[in-house]
Coordinates of C-alpha atoms in Angstrom, one line a residue:
M1 CA 118.5 118.4 103.5
A2 CA 120.7 120.3 101.0
F3 CA 123.5 117.9 101.1
V4 CA 121.5 115.0 99.7
V5 CA 122.4 114.3 96.1
G6 CA 119.0 113.2 95.1
V7 CA 116.0 113.2 97.5
N8 CA 113.8 110.5 96.7
A9 CA 110.4 111.9 95.2
V10 CA 108.8 108.5 94.9
E11 CA 108.6 106.9 98.4
N12 CA 108.7 110.3 100.0
A13 CA 106.0 112.2 97.9
T14 CA 105.3 114.7 100.4
A15 CA 105.2 117.8 98.4
S16 CA 104.5 118.8 94.8
D17 CA 107.6 119.8 92.9
G18 CA 106.8 122.9 90.9
R19 CA 104.3 125.2 92.6
D20 CA 101.6 124.1 90.2
E21 CA 97.9 124.5 90.5
E22 CA 96.3 121.5 89.1
K23 CA 92.8 120.6 87.8
A24 CA 92.4 116.9 88.5
D25 CA 91.3 114.6 85.5
G26 CA 87.6 113.9 85.5
R27 CA 86.4 117.4 86.0
E28 CA 82.9 118.7 84.3
G29 CA 83.5 120.2 81.1
K30 CA 84.5 119.6 77.5
K31 CA 85.1 116.2 76.2
S32 CA 88.8 115.1 76.4
R33 CA 90.8 116.3 73.4
L34 CA 93.0 113.2 74.1
Q35 CA 90.3 111.0 72.5
Q36 CA 90.1 113.0 69.4
A37 CA 93.9 113.1 69.2
V38 CA 94.4 109.3 69.4
G39 CA 91.9 108.8 66.7
I40 CA 93.7 111.3 64.5
A41 CA 97.2 109.9 65.5
L42 CA 96.3 106.4 64.5
S43 CA 95.0 107.7 61.1
F44 CA 98.0 109.7 60.5
L45 CA 100.2 106.7 61.4
K46 CA 98.5 104.7 58.8
S47 CA 98.7 107.3 56.1
V48 CA 102.4 107.3 56.4
G49 CA 102.6 103.6 56.5
I50 CA 103.8 103.0 60.0
A51 CA 101.1 100.6 60.8
V52 CA 101.2 98.5 64.1
T53 CA 101.5 95.4 62.1
K54 CA 104.9 96.4 61.1
F55 CA 106.3 95.6 64.4
C56 CA 106.2 92.0 63.5
T57 CA 108.6 92.7 60.5
K58 CA 110.5 95.9 61.2
G59 CA 111.1 95.6 65.0
P60 CA 110.3 97.7 67.8
V61 CA 112.2 100.8 66.3
L62 CA 109.5 101.5 63.8
F63 CA 106.8 100.7 66.3
F64 CA 108.1 103.2 68.7
S65 CA 108.6 105.9 66.4
G66 CA 105.0 105.3 65.4
L67 CA 104.3 105.7 69.1
V68 CA 106.3 109.2 69.0
S69 CA 104.4 110.5 66.1
G70 CA 101.0 109.6 67.8
L71 CA 102.1 111.0 71.1
L72 CA 103.6 114.4 69.4
L73 CA 100.5 114.9 67.3
T74 CA 98.5 114.5 70.7
G75 CA 100.4 117.2 72.4
A76 CA 100.1 119.5 69.2
I77 CA 96.2 118.8 69.0
L78 CA 95.9 119.5 72.8
L79 CA 97.0 123.1 72.2
V80 CA 94.6 123.6 69.0
P81 CA 91.2 125.2 70.1
D82 CA 88.1 123.0 70.2
G83 CA 86.7 122.5 66.7
A84 CA 89.8 123.5 64.9
A85 CA 91.0 121.0 62.3
V86 CA 94.4 119.8 62.3
G87 CA 96.2 121.5 59.6
E88 CA 98.7 120.1 57.0
S89 CA 101.4 122.1 58.8
V90 CA 101.0 120.0 61.9
R91 CA 100.9 116.8 60.1
E92 CA 104.2 117.8 58.0
K93 CA 106.1 118.8 61.4
V94 CA 105.0 115.5 63.1
A95 CA 106.0 113.4 59.9
L96 CA 109.4 115.3 59.9
F97 CA 109.9 114.6 63.7
D98 CA 109.1 111.0 62.8
I99 CA 111.7 110.5 60.0
I100 CA 114.5 112.4 62.1
F101 CA 113.8 110.1 64.9
Q102 CA 113.7 106.9 62.9
D103 CA 117.1 108.0 61.2
I104 CA 118.9 108.8 64.6
T105 CA 117.7 105.6 66.3
S106 CA 118.6 103.5 63.3
N107 CA 121.7 105.0 62.0
Y108 CA 123.6 107.2 64.4
V109 CA 127.2 106.3 65.1
E110 CA 126.4 104.8 68.4
P111 CA 123.3 103.1 70.0
V112 CA 120.9 105.8 71.2
D113 CA 118.5 105.5 74.3
E114 CA 115.3 105.9 72.5
E115 CA 113.3 106.8 75.6
K116 CA 115.8 109.5 76.6
L117 CA 115.7 110.9 73.0
F118 CA 111.9 111.0 72.9
E119 CA 111.4 112.7 76.3
T120 CA 114.1 115.1 75.4
G121 CA 112.3 116.0 72.3
M122 CA 108.8 116.4 74.1
Q123 CA 110.6 118.4 76.8
A124 CA 112.3 120.7 74.6
M125 CA 109.0 121.5 72.6
L126 CA 107.1 122.1 75.6
S127 CA 109.7 124.1 77.5
S128 CA 109.3 126.7 74.9
L129 CA 105.7 127.6 76.5
D130 CA 106.3 128.1 80.1
P131 CA 108.2 125.9 83.0
Y132 CA 104.9 124.2 84.2
T133 CA 104.0 122.5 80.9
Q134 CA 105.8 119.3 80.9
F135 CA 105.6 115.7 79.7
E136 CA 105.5 113.3 82.4
N137 CA 106.9 109.8 82.0
N138 CA 105.6 106.6 83.7
L139 CA 107.4 107.3 87.0
Q140 CA 106.6 111.2 87.0
A141 CA 102.9 110.5 86.1
R142 CA 102.8 108.2 88.9
E143 CA 104.0 110.6 91.4
M144 CA 101.7 113.1 90.0
N145 CA 98.9 110.7 91.0
V146 CA 100.4 110.3 94.5
K147 CA 100.4 114.0 95.0
A148 CA 96.8 114.6 94.0
N149 CA 95.5 111.4 96.0
G150 CA 97.8 111.8 98.9
K151 CA 98.2 108.0 99.3
Y152 CA 100.3 105.2 97.8
G153 CA 100.9 101.6 98.5
G154 CA 104.3 101.2 100.4
V155 CA 105.9 101.4 103.9
G156 CA 106.4 105.0 104.5
L157 CA 110.0 105.8 104.0
G158 CA 111.8 108.7 102.3
L159 CA 115.2 107.9 100.8
A160 CA 118.4 109.6 99.6
Q161 CA 121.9 109.0 98.4
D162 CA 124.4 109.5 101.2
L163 CA 127.0 112.2 100.3
R164 CA 129.9 110.5 101.6
D165 CA 129.1 107.2 99.7
P166 CA 126.9 107.5 96.8
D167 CA 126.6 103.9 96.6
R168 CA 124.5 103.7 99.8
L169 CA 121.0 104.8 100.4
V170 CA 120.1 106.5 103.6
V171 CA 116.7 106.9 105.2
M172 CA 115.8 110.6 105.3
S173 CA 112.3 110.3 106.9
A174 CA 110.2 107.6 108.4
F175 CA 106.5 108.3 108.5
E176 CA 104.8 108.3 111.8
G177 CA 102.1 105.5 111.8
Y178 CA 104.1 103.4 109.3
A179 CA 107.9 102.7 109.3
F180 CA 108.8 104.8 112.2
D181 CA 106.4 102.9 114.5
E182 CA 108.1 99.7 113.3
G183 CA 111.5 101.1 114.5
V184 CA 113.1 102.4 111.3
R185 CA 114.8 105.8 111.9
P186 CA 116.2 108.5 109.7
G187 CA 119.9 107.9 109.3
D188 CA 119.7 104.3 109.0
Y189 CA 121.3 102.9 105.8
I190 CA 119.5 100.4 103.6
D191 CA 121.7 97.4 103.0
R192 CA 119.1 94.7 101.8
V193 CA 115.4 94.5 100.7
N194 CA 114.1 91.0 100.6
D195 CA 117.5 89.7 101.1
V196 CA 118.6 91.5 97.9
D197 CA 121.8 93.6 98.4
V198 CA 120.8 97.0 97.4
R199 CA 124.3 98.9 97.5
G200 CA 125.0 100.6 94.4
R201 CA 121.3 100.8 93.3
N202 CA 119.5 103.8 92.6
I203 CA 116.7 105.3 94.5
E204 CA 114.1 104.5 91.8
E205 CA 115.1 101.0 92.0
V206 CA 114.9 100.5 95.6
T207 CA 111.8 102.5 96.0
N208 CA 110.1 100.0 93.4
M209 CA 111.4 97.2 95.6
L210 CA 109.6 98.7 98.6
R211 CA 106.6 99.6 97.2
G212 CA 103.8 97.0 96.5
P213 CA 100.2 96.1 96.8
P214 CA 98.8 96.8 100.3
G215 CA 98.6 93.6 102.5
T216 CA 102.0 92.4 101.4
S217 CA 105.3 92.8 103.3
V218 CA 108.9 93.5 102.5
N219 CA 112.1 92.5 104.7
L220 CA 114.4 95.4 105.4
E221 CA 117.9 95.2 106.7
V222 CA 119.6 98.5 107.8
S223 CA 122.9 99.6 109.3
R224 CA 122.6 102.1 112.2
Q225 CA 125.4 104.1 113.7
G226 CA 126.2 102.8 117.1
T227 CA 125.3 99.1 116.4
S228 CA 127.7 96.3 115.5
S229 CA 125.4 94.4 113.3
G230 CA 122.5 94.8 110.9
I231 CA 119.1 95.6 112.1
T232 CA 116.1 93.6 110.4
F233 CA 112.5 94.7 109.9
K234 CA 109.4 93.0 108.5
L235 CA 107.4 95.9 107.2
D236 CA 103.8 95.5 106.1
R237 CA 102.8 97.5 102.9
R238 CA 99.7 99.4 103.4
F239 CA 98.2 102.5 101.8
V240 CA 100.4 105.3 103.1
S241 CA 98.5 108.4 103.5
I242 CA 100.4 111.5 103.1
R243 CA 99.1 114.3 105.5
D244 CA 98.3 117.7 104.4
V245 CA 98.2 118.6 108.0
P246 CA 101.2 117.4 110.1
V247 CA 100.6 119.2 113.1
A248 CA 97.8 121.1 115.1
T249 CA 98.5 122.3 118.6
I250 CA 98.0 125.2 121.1
V251 CA 101.3 127.6 121.1
D252 CA 99.7 129.9 123.7
A253 CA 97.6 128.3 126.2
R254 CA 97.0 131.5 128.3
D255 CA 95.7 133.4 125.3
G256 CA 94.3 130.7 123.3
I257 CA 96.1 130.8 120.2
G258 CA 96.4 127.8 118.0
Y259 CA 98.7 126.7 115.2
I260 CA 98.2 124.4 112.4
K261 CA 100.7 123.4 109.6
L262 CA 99.2 122.9 106.3
Q263 CA 101.9 121.7 103.9
S264 CA 100.0 120.6 100.7
F265 CA 96.7 120.3 99.0
A266 CA 96.0 116.8 98.2
K267 CA 92.3 115.9 97.8
D268 CA 91.6 115.4 101.5
A269 CA 93.4 118.9 102.6
A270 CA 89.9 120.3 103.7
S271 CA 88.8 117.7 105.7
E272 CA 92.1 117.3 107.6
L273 CA 92.0 121.0 108.2
R274 CA 88.6 121.0 109.5
R275 CA 89.4 118.1 112.1
A276 CA 92.7 120.2 113.1
I277 CA 90.6 123.3 113.8
A278 CA 87.9 121.1 115.7
K279 CA 91.1 119.6 117.7
V280 CA 92.6 122.9 118.7
S281 CA 89.2 124.2 119.5
N282 CA 88.5 121.5 122.0
E283 CA 91.9 122.0 123.7
T284 CA 91.1 125.7 124.8
K285 CA 88.8 128.6 124.4
L286 CA 90.4 129.8 120.9
T287 CA 90.8 133.3 120.3
G288 CA 93.4 133.2 117.5
L289 CA 94.8 130.7 114.9
V290 CA 98.1 130.8 112.9
L291 CA 97.6 128.8 109.8
D292 CA 101.3 128.1 108.6
L293 CA 101.5 128.0 104.6
R294 CA 105.3 128.4 104.4
G295 CA 106.8 126.2 102.0
N296 CA 103.5 124.9 100.7
P297 CA 104.0 124.6 96.9
G298 CA 100.2 124.1 96.0
G299 CA 98.3 121.2 94.5
L300 CA 94.7 120.7 93.4
L301 CA 92.5 123.7 92.7
N302 CA 89.4 122.1 94.2
S303 CA 91.2 121.4 97.5
A304 CA 92.4 125.2 97.5
V305 CA 88.7 126.2 97.1
E306 CA 87.6 123.7 99.8
V307 CA 90.3 124.8 102.4
A308 CA 89.2 128.3 101.7
E309 CA 85.8 127.4 102.6
T310 CA 86.8 126.4 106.0
L311 CA 88.1 129.9 106.7
V312 CA 85.8 132.6 104.7
P313 CA 82.1 133.2 105.2
K314 CA 79.5 131.2 103.3
D315 CA 78.7 132.7 99.7
S316 CA 82.0 134.3 99.5
L317 CA 83.8 134.5 96.1
I318 CA 86.9 132.5 96.3
V319 CA 88.7 132.6 93.1
T320 CA 87.9 133.0 89.6
T321 CA 89.8 131.1 86.8
K322 CA 90.0 132.2 83.2
G323 CA 91.3 130.4 80.3
R324 CA 91.7 130.7 76.3
E325 CA 88.0 131.0 75.7
V326 CA 85.5 133.3 77.3
S327 CA 83.6 130.0 77.9
D328 CA 86.5 128.7 80.0
T329 CA 85.7 131.3 82.7
E330 CA 84.9 129.7 86.2
T331 CA 83.9 131.2 89.5
Y332 CA 84.1 129.5 92.7
T333 CA 82.3 130.6 95.8
S334 CA 82.1 129.0 99.3
S335 CA 79.0 126.7 99.5
R336 CA 79.3 125.8 103.3
Q337 CA 79.9 127.5 106.7
P338 CA 83.4 128.0 107.8
A339 CA 85.0 125.7 110.3
L340 CA 86.7 128.7 112.0
P341 CA 84.4 130.9 114.2
E342 CA 84.0 134.4 113.1
N343 CA 85.2 135.6 116.4
V344 CA 88.6 134.1 116.2
K345 CA 91.3 136.0 114.8
L346 CA 93.4 134.5 111.9
A347 CA 97.0 134.8 110.7
I348 CA 98.2 133.3 107.5
L349 CA 101.8 132.6 107.6
V350 CA 103.6 132.7 104.2
N351 CA 107.0 132.9 102.4
G352 CA 108.7 133.0 99.1
Q353 CA 107.9 129.2 98.7
T354 CA 104.1 129.6 99.5
A355 CA 102.6 129.0 95.9
S356 CA 99.8 128.3 93.8
A357 CA 97.1 126.8 95.7
A358 CA 98.5 128.2 99.0
E359 CA 98.3 131.8 97.2
I360 CA 94.8 131.0 96.3
V361 CA 93.8 130.6 100.0
A362 CA 96.0 133.4 101.2
G363 CA 94.7 135.8 98.6
A364 CA 91.0 134.9 99.5
V365 CA 91.5 135.5 103.1
Q366 CA 93.3 138.9 102.6
D367 CA 90.9 140.0 99.8
L368 CA 87.8 139.2 102.1
D369 CA 89.4 140.8 105.1
V370 CA 88.7 137.7 107.3
G371 CA 92.4 137.5 108.6
L372 CA 96.0 138.8 108.0
V373 CA 98.7 137.6 105.8
I374 CA 102.0 137.7 107.6
G375 CA 105.7 136.7 106.8
T376 CA 107.2 137.6 103.6
K377 CA 106.0 138.0 99.9
T378 CA 104.7 134.7 98.3
F379 CA 106.3 133.1 95.3
G380 CA 103.7 134.6 92.8
K381 CA 102.4 131.6 90.7
G382 CA 98.7 132.4 89.2
L383 CA 98.8 129.8 86.6
I384 CA 96.6 126.7 86.4
Q385 CA 97.6 123.3 84.8
N386 CA 95.5 120.5 83.7
I387 CA 96.7 116.9 84.1
Q388 CA 95.8 114.8 80.8
S389 CA 96.4 111.3 81.0
L390 CA 98.3 109.8 78.0
P391 CA 98.7 106.3 76.7
Y392 CA 101.3 104.0 78.2
R393 CA 100.8 105.4 81.7
T394 CA 102.3 108.8 80.8
A395 CA 100.6 112.3 81.3
L396 CA 100.8 115.9 80.1
R397 CA 100.7 118.6 82.4
Y398 CA 99.9 121.8 80.7
T399 CA 98.8 125.4 81.4
V400 CA 95.2 126.1 80.9
G401 CA 94.5 129.4 82.5
R402 CA 95.1 132.0 85.2
Y403 CA 93.3 132.4 88.5
Y404 CA 92.2 135.6 90.1
T405 CA 91.5 136.4 93.7
P406 CA 88.3 137.8 94.9
S407 CA 89.3 141.5 94.5
G408 CA 90.1 140.6 90.8
R409 CA 94.1 140.5 90.8
C410 CA 96.2 137.8 89.3
I411 CA 99.3 137.5 91.4
Q412 CA 101.4 135.8 88.5
A413 CA 104.9 137.2 88.9
L414 CA 106.6 136.3 85.7
N415 CA 105.1 136.6 82.2
Y416 CA 106.3 134.1 79.7
S417 CA 106.9 134.5 75.9
S418 CA 108.7 132.9 73.2
D419 CA 111.5 134.7 71.5
N420 CA 112.8 132.7 68.4
G421 CA 112.1 129.4 70.2
T422 CA 113.5 130.6 73.7
L423 CA 111.5 130.9 76.6
V424 CA 111.7 134.4 78.0
A425 CA 110.4 135.2 81.5
K426 CA 109.7 138.8 82.2
E427 CA 109.1 139.9 85.8
R428 CA 106.4 142.4 86.6
L429 CA 107.9 145.8 87.8
D430 CA 106.3 147.1 90.9
A431 CA 105.7 150.2 88.9
D432 CA 103.4 148.2 86.4
R433 CA 101.4 146.6 89.2
L434 CA 97.7 147.4 89.3
E435 CA 95.9 148.4 92.5
F436 CA 92.9 146.6 93.7
R437 CA 90.6 146.8 96.9
T438 CA 89.9 144.1 99.5
L439 CA 86.2 143.7 100.8
H440 CA 86.7 146.6 103.2
G441 CA 88.7 148.9 101.0
R442 CA 92.3 148.0 102.0
S443 CA 94.6 148.5 98.8
V444 CA 96.2 145.3 97.3
K445 CA 98.2 144.9 94.1
D446 CA 98.4 142.2 91.3
G447 CA 101.5 140.5 89.9
G448 CA 104.8 139.7 91.8
G449 CA 102.9 137.5 94.4
I450 CA 100.9 138.3 97.5
D451 CA 102.4 141.2 99.6
V452 CA 101.9 140.6 103.4
D453 CA 99.8 142.8 105.5
F454 CA 102.6 142.4 108.3
V455 CA 106.1 141.7 107.6
A456 CA 107.8 139.0 109.8
P457 CA 111.1 138.4 108.0
A458 CA 112.8 134.7 108.5
S459 CA 116.2 134.5 109.7
Q460 CA 118.7 134.7 106.8
L461 CA 120.7 131.5 106.0
S462 CA 124.3 132.5 106.6
E463 CA 127.3 131.2 104.3
L464 CA 128.5 129.1 107.3
E465 CA 125.2 127.6 107.9
A466 CA 124.6 126.9 104.1
S467 CA 128.3 125.3 104.0
L468 CA 127.5 123.1 107.0
I469 CA 124.3 122.0 105.4
E470 CA 126.0 121.3 102.1
K471 CA 128.5 119.2 103.5
G472 CA 126.1 117.1 105.7
L473 CA 127.5 118.1 109.0
F474 CA 124.3 118.6 110.9
F475 CA 123.1 115.2 109.5
Y476 CA 126.2 113.2 110.6
F477 CA 126.6 114.9 114.0
A478 CA 122.9 114.1 114.6
N479 CA 123.6 110.5 113.7
D480 CA 126.5 110.4 116.2
Y481 CA 124.5 112.1 118.8
A482 CA 121.5 109.7 118.6
A483 CA 124.1 106.6 118.4
N484 CA 125.2 107.7 121.9
L485 CA 121.8 108.5 123.3
H486 CA 120.7 106.0 126.1
A487 CA 117.3 107.4 126.8
P488 CA 114.5 108.9 124.9
L489 CA 115.1 112.2 123.9
P490 CA 112.8 114.7 126.2
D491 CA 110.2 116.9 124.6
N492 CA 111.7 119.9 125.9
F493 CA 115.3 119.1 124.5
V494 CA 117.5 122.2 123.6
V495 CA 120.8 122.4 122.4
T496 CA 122.8 123.1 125.4
N497 CA 126.3 125.1 125.4
T498 CA 127.9 121.6 125.9
I499 CA 126.2 120.1 122.8
Y500 CA 127.2 123.2 120.7
K501 CA 130.7 123.0 121.8
D502 CA 130.8 119.3 120.8
F503 CA 129.4 120.1 117.5
V504 CA 131.9 123.0 116.6
K505 CA 134.6 120.5 117.6
F506 CA 133.0 117.8 115.3
V507 CA 133.1 120.4 112.5
D508 CA 136.8 121.2 113.3
D509 CA 137.8 117.6 113.4
S510 CA 136.2 117.0 109.8
D511 CA 138.5 119.5 108.4
F512 CA 135.7 121.5 107.4
K513 CA 136.4 124.8 105.4
Y514 CA 134.1 127.2 103.7
K515 CA 134.8 130.2 101.5
S516 CA 132.8 133.2 102.1
R517 CA 132.1 136.2 99.8
V518 CA 135.0 138.0 101.4
D519 CA 137.2 135.2 100.3
L520 CA 135.9 135.1 96.6
G521 CA 136.7 138.9 96.6
L522 CA 140.2 138.6 97.9
E523 CA 140.8 135.9 95.3
S524 CA 139.7 138.1 92.7
L525 CA 141.8 141.2 94.1
E526 CA 144.8 139.0 94.2
K527 CA 144.4 137.9 90.8
Y528 CA 144.1 141.4 89.6
L529 CA 147.1 142.7 91.5
K530 CA 149.2 140.0 89.6
E531 CA 147.9 140.7 86.5
E532 CA 148.8 144.4 86.8
G533 CA 152.2 143.6 88.3
Y534 CA 151.5 145.0 91.7
S535 CA 153.4 143.8 94.7
D536 CA 151.2 143.6 98.0
G537 CA 154.0 143.4 100.2
G538 CA 152.7 140.5 102.3
H539 CA 149.6 142.6 103.1
M540 CA 147.2 140.1 101.3
N541 CA 148.6 137.4 103.7
Q542 CA 147.8 139.6 106.7
L543 CA 144.5 140.4 105.4
R544 CA 143.6 136.7 105.2
S545 CA 144.8 135.9 108.6
T546 CA 142.7 138.6 110.0
I547 CA 139.7 137.6 108.0
S548 CA 140.2 133.9 109.1
A549 CA 140.3 134.8 112.6
E550 CA 136.9 136.6 112.0
M551 CA 135.4 134.0 110.4
K552 CA 136.0 131.7 113.3
L553 CA 133.6 133.9 115.3
D554 CA 130.9 133.0 112.6
F555 CA 129.8 130.1 115.0
V556 CA 129.1 132.9 117.8
R557 CA 127.4 135.4 115.3
H558 CA 125.1 132.8 113.8
G559 CA 124.7 130.6 117.0
T560 CA 120.9 130.9 117.2
E561 CA 120.3 129.7 113.7
I562 CA 122.9 127.1 113.9
R563 CA 121.6 125.7 117.1
R564 CA 118.0 125.7 115.9
R565 CA 118.9 123.7 112.9
L566 CA 121.0 121.3 115.0
E567 CA 118.2 120.8 117.3
H568 CA 115.9 120.1 114.3
S569 CA 118.4 117.4 113.0
I570 CA 118.8 115.7 116.3
R571 CA 114.8 115.6 117.1
S572 CA 114.6 114.2 113.3
R573 CA 116.7 111.2 114.3
T574 CA 114.7 110.2 117.4
Q575 CA 111.3 111.8 117.4
A576 CA 107.9 111.2 115.7
E577 CA 107.3 114.0 113.3
S578 CA 104.2 115.3 115.3
V579 CA 106.2 115.8 118.4
R580 CA 109.1 117.4 116.6
L581 CA 106.9 119.8 114.9
V582 CA 104.9 120.8 117.9
A583 CA 108.3 121.6 119.9
E584 CA 109.6 123.3 116.9
A585 CA 106.5 125.5 116.4
K586 CA 106.8 126.9 119.9
T587 CA 110.3 128.3 119.3
D588 CA 109.8 129.3 115.6
A589 CA 110.6 133.1 115.4
Q590 CA 107.9 133.8 112.7
V591 CA 105.2 131.9 114.6
L592 CA 106.1 133.8 117.7
K593 CA 105.8 137.0 116.0
A594 CA 102.2 135.9 114.4
V595 CA 101.0 134.9 117.9
E596 CA 102.3 138.4 119.1
L597 CA 100.3 140.1 116.4
L598 CA 97.1 138.0 117.2
K599 CA 97.5 138.9 120.9
N600 CA 97.4 142.6 120.0
N601 CA 93.8 143.4 119.3
N602 CA 94.3 147.0 118.4
L603 CA 97.2 146.3 115.9
Y604 CA 95.4 143.4 114.5
T605 CA 92.1 145.6 114.0
Q606 CA 94.1 148.5 112.6
L607 CA 95.7 146.4 110.0
L608 CA 92.4 145.2 108.7
Q609 CA 91.3 148.8 108.0
P610 CA 91.9 150.6 104.8
A611 CA 94.7 153.4 105.0
D612 CA 93.5 155.4 102.0
L613 CA 90.2 155.2 100.1
D614 CA 91.2 157.6 97.4
S615 CA 93.9 155.8 95.3
K616 CA 93.0 154.5 91.7
V617 CA 91.6 151.1 91.8
A618 CA 92.0 148.9 88.7
S619 CA 88.8 148.0 86.9
A620 CA 89.6 144.7 85.1
G621 CA 88.3 141.5 86.6
P622 CA 85.6 140.5 89.0
Q623 CA 85.3 142.9 92.2
I624 CA 83.6 142.2 95.2

């Protein structure tokens, strides 16, 4: 939720953070440059007189600065082509960095946080390349591993700082099959972990207390609204599997339309998707499937290929990757029969947060004409990152290439270049986008993300709704509602007029105020009038009163969207995720639009046919 100060990405690692397409360590190919780099770094440290033995006589500062030199040199070598020697220029710059680091840590007027200084230097260097090339410290590297493997040892909780009291941590999500089944609920405040008071501790500290080896247990005490005393739980630590497919259901039983949500691309994504397709196929005579990739930020390249294999014909080209050298080019084709029957119509639902691995899948489905992409244009992330393990449980994530859909297009939206050390991102203009053809001859374009075959716009977030989220009013009202609920929330729960009126009163009682763009415009106008010496004769106050009265009607104007978010918040407090997601899918406007399209055979078939076969087709890249 937007009002959270800092959502925990450690205990609740349910999505990757930056729309990055990642190659996992251990892929077949070249020998790791890290092995070369470590050897060279150690030789270099010896040559400049910072041997490890000096740790005994000079203390940890020199040892750490030697580590800086080694890691910095490692980062530099990773960018050097195979077989290229490390030149004196690189050695000089590393030595200079080492000297500066030593001087600052030893002689700066105030004590310096060495780790922060080092990470700042590394990130500043890497940020001149592109936003996806990053040094990952111990914690970040651990989280990347969680995302790639889709599991960790813990209890299945997601935490955040409370907006009203930042010293308190609140449960934002309790995973079904884990902490949720033990009785922990979103909205609970964490008081004690193993009898240790955790008020005032940060998310990382508490997460580390909750995590641990599977087979051990942890005692948790929480405060819950509506209860007079704390509630205690003994939670068993287990391998928590983060589901790539949180829901698979039938959204239209009469016409046999299924719905599957794919939220990430960890290593088991394809197997989960195959099981989900089998599940909905067993529940009805399936005629159509909505695969929801909205908000999916990507993940592993191999997983993207395997997921695409569940949808496209065997032996189909899925994606081509190209790196710095010609020898870095790789093509990926489907090696197995799809899980989705050929006669089942397919709609891929996407939005502006659909990125990377999700775009590989959507691009393959679109280019091979096996289904329609609907919703709104995707993010446009056509780059591939490699995750390279570094010493001391850290990692380097860096861009190694671009990927191309079966028609030969790269959908990367921004081109990155360095201008005097400053990263410049240039957006591809529509006029500069090249045209390509799908298998059946439909026109598609590169750059700027994937254009949808059928536009199904999402409801726009109003300023009122955004302000309510920012102030946490949905969250706090849902806590109140759950505290006064004396029976399980029914599966067919809806926000009635009575509940909505109670929410509006709750907002009024909280002294909630929000400024719209109109308010900001009035403030600018009033300032301008005063500066120019004009007298408004009281007209500004009249105008403000009129606008204030109009703004009170925003709860009516935006009632549908606000009710939907309120329902989501209340369901989140009381229902398991699988139950909540099924209920929400059946009322989601974009899902319903996709279902409508799948039921319209004529329109579905028409959209899969080329509109014009005479347009100029770009010749670059592999063609089908």
